[in-house]
PDB file of C-alpha atoms in Angstrom:
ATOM      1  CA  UNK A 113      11.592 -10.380  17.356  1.00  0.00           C
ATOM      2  CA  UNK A 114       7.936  -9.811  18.534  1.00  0.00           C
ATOM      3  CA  UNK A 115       5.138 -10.611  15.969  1.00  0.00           C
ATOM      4  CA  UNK A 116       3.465  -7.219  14.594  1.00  0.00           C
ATOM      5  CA  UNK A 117       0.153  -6.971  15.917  1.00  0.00           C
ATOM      6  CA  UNK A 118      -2.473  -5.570  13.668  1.00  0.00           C
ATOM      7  CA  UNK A 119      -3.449  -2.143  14.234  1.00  0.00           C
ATOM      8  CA  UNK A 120      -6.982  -0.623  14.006  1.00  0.00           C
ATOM      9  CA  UNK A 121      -8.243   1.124  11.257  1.00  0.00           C
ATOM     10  CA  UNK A 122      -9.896   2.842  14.073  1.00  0.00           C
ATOM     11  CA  UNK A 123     -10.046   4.774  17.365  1.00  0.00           C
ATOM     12  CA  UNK A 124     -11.595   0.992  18.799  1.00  0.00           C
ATOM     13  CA  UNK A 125     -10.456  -2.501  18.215  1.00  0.00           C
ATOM     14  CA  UNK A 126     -12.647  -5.379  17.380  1.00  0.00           C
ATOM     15  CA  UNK A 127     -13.683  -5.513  20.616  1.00  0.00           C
ATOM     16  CA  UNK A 128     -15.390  -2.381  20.975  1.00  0.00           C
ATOM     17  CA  UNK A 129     -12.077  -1.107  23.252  1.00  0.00           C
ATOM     18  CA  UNK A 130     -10.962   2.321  22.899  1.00  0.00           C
ATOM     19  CA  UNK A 131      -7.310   1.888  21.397  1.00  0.00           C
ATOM     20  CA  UNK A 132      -5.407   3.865  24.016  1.00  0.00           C
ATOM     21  CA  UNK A 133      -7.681   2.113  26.304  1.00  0.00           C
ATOM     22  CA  UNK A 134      -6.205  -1.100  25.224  1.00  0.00           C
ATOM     23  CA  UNK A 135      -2.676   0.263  25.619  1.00  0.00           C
ATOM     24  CA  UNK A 136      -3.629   1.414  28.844  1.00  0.00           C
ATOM     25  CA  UNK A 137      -2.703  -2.043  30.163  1.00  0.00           C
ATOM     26  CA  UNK A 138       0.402  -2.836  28.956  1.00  0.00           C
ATOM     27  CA  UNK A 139       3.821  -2.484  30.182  1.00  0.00           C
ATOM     28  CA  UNK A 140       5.846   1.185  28.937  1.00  0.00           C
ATOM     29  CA  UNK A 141       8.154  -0.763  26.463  1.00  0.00           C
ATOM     30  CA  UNK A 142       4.949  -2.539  24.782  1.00  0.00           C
ATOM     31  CA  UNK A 143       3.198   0.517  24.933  1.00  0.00           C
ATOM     32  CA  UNK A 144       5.569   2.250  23.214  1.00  0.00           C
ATOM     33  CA  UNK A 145       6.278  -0.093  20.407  1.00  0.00           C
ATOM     34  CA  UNK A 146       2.550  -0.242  19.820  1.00  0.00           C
ATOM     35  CA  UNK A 147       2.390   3.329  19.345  1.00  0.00           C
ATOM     36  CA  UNK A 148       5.514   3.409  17.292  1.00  0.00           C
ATOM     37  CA  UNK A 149       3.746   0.530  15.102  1.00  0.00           C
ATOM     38  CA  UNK A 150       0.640   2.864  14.488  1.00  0.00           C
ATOM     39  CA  UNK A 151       3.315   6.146  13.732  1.00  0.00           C
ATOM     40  CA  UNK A 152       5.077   4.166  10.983  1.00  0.00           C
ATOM     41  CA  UNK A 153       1.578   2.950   9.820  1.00  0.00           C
ATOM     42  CA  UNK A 154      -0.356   5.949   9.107  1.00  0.00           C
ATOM     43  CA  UNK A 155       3.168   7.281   8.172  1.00  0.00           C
ATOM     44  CA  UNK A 156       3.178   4.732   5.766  1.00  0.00           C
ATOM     45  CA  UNK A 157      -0.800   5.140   4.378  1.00  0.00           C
ATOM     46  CA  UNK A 158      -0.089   9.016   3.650  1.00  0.00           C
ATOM     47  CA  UNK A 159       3.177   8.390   2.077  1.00  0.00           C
ATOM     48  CA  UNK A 160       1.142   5.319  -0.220  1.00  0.00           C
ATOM     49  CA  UNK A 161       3.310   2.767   1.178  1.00  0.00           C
ATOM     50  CA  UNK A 162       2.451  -0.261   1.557  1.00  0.00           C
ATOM     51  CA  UNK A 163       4.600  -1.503   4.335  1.00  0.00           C
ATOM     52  CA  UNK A 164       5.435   0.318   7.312  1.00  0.00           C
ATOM     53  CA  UNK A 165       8.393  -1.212   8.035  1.00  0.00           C
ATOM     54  CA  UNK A 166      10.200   1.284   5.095  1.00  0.00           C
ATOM     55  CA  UNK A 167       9.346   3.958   7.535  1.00  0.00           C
ATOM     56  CA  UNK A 168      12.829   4.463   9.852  1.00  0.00           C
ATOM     57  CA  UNK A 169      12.220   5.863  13.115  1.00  0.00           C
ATOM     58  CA  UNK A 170      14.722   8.688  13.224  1.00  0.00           C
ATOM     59  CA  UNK A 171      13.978   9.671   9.586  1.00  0.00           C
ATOM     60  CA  UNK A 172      12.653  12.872   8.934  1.00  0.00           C
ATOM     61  CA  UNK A 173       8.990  13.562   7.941  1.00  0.00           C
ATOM     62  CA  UNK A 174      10.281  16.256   5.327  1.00  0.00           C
ATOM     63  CA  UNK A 175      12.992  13.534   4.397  1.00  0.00           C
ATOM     64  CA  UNK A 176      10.396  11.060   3.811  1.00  0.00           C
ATOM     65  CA  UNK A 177       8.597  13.490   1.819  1.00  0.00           C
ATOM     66  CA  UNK A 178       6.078  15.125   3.700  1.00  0.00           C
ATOM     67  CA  UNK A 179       4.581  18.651   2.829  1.00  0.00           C
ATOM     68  CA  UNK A 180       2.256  20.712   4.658  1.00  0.00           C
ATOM     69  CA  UNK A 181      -1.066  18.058   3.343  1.00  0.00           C
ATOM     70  CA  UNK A 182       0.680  14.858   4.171  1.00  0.00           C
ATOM     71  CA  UNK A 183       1.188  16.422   8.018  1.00  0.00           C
ATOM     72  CA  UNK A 184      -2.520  17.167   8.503  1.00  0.00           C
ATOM     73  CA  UNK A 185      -3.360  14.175   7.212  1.00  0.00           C
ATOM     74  CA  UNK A 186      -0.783  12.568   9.254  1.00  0.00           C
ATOM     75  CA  UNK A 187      -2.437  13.819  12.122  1.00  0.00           C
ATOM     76  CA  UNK A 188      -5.859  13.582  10.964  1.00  0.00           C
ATOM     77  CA  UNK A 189      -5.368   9.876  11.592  1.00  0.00           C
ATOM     78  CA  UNK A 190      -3.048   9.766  14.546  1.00  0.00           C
ATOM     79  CA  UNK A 191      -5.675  12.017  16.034  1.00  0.00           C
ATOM     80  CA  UNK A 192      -9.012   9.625  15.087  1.00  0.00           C
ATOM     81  CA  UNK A 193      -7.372   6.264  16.611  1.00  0.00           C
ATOM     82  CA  UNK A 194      -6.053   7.701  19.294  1.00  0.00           C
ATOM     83  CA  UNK A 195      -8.777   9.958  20.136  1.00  0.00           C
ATOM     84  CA  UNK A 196      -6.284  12.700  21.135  1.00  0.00           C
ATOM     85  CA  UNK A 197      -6.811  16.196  20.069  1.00  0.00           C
ATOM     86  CA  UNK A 198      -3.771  17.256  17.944  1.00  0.00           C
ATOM     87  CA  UNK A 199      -2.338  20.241  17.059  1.00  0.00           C
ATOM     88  CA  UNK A 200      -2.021  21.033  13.201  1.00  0.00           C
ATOM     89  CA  UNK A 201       1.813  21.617  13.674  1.00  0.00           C
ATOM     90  CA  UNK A 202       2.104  18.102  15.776  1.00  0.00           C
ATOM     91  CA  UNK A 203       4.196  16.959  12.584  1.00  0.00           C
ATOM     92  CA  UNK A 204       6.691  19.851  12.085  1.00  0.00           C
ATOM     93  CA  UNK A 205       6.658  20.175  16.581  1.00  0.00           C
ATOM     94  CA  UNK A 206       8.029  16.570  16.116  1.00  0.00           C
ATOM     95  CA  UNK A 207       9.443  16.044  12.971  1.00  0.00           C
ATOM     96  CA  UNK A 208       9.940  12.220  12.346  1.00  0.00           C
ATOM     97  CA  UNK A 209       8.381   9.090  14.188  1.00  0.00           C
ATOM     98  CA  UNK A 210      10.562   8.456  16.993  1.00  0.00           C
ATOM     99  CA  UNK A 211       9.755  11.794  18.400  1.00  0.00           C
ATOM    100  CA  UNK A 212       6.345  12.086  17.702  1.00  0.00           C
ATOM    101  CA  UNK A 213       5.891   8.739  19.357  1.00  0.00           C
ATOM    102  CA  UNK A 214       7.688   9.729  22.192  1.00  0.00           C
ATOM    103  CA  UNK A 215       5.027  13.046  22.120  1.00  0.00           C
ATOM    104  CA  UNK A 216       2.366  10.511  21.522  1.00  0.00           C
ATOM    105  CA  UNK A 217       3.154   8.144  24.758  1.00  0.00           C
ATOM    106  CA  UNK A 218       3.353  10.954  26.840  1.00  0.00           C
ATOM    107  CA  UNK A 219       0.097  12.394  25.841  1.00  0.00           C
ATOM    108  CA  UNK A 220      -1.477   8.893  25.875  1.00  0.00           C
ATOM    109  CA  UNK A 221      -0.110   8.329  29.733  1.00  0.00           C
ATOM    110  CA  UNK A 222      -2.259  11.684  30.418  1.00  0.00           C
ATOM    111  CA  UNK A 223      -0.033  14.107  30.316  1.00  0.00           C
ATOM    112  CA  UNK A 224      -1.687  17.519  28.759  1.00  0.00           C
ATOM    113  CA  UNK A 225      -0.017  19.091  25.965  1.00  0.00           C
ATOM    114  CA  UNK A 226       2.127  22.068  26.367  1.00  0.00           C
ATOM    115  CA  UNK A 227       0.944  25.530  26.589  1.00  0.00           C
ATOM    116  CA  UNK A 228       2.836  26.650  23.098  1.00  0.00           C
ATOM    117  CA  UNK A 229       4.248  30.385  23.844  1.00  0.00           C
TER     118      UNK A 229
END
């Protein structure tokens, strides 16, 4: 098992580094994990958990307990750490953490978001 690695509060870490900067290095697999770590996280903070660990990957937001308030403020924060620009329906578009990491890794890598119809 790897050792959780603290995640910042922020869109830098203690360094001064942009966050997605600092993923920038790091192999896909790592990447990924890391950005699953900060989904479950924030997941966690809206929800008032206090350990992100009781956030399963492949569990629904609206499962969870999400509403409309807990999405934007999902996103708020996914959007201010990892500097992305997300839209307001990011949550319901991908609706529980394994997805919206896998939307959040591919945006991260550079892709652009896509044009929504």
């Amino acid at each position: 098992a790897t050792t959780p690695v603290p995640l910042p509060a922020q869109s830098t870490d203690d360094t001064g580094t942009p966050w997605r900067d600092a993923l920038a290095g790091l192999p896909p697999a790592e990447r990924r994990h890391r950005v699953m770590d900060l989904v479950r996280l924030r997941t966690a903070t809206v929800l008032g958990h206090s350990d992100p660990a009781a956030i399963e990957p492949h569990r629904g937001f609206t499962a969870l307990g999400f509403d409309s308030l807990a999405s934007v403020r999902l996103r708020t924060a996914l959007a201010e750490t990892t500097g992305l620009t997300l839209p307001s329906s990011v949550v319901f578009d991908h609706p529980d953490p394994a997805a919206l990491t896998d939307y959040l890794v591919t945006r991260l890598d550079g892709a652009h978001a896509p044009a929504r119809p």
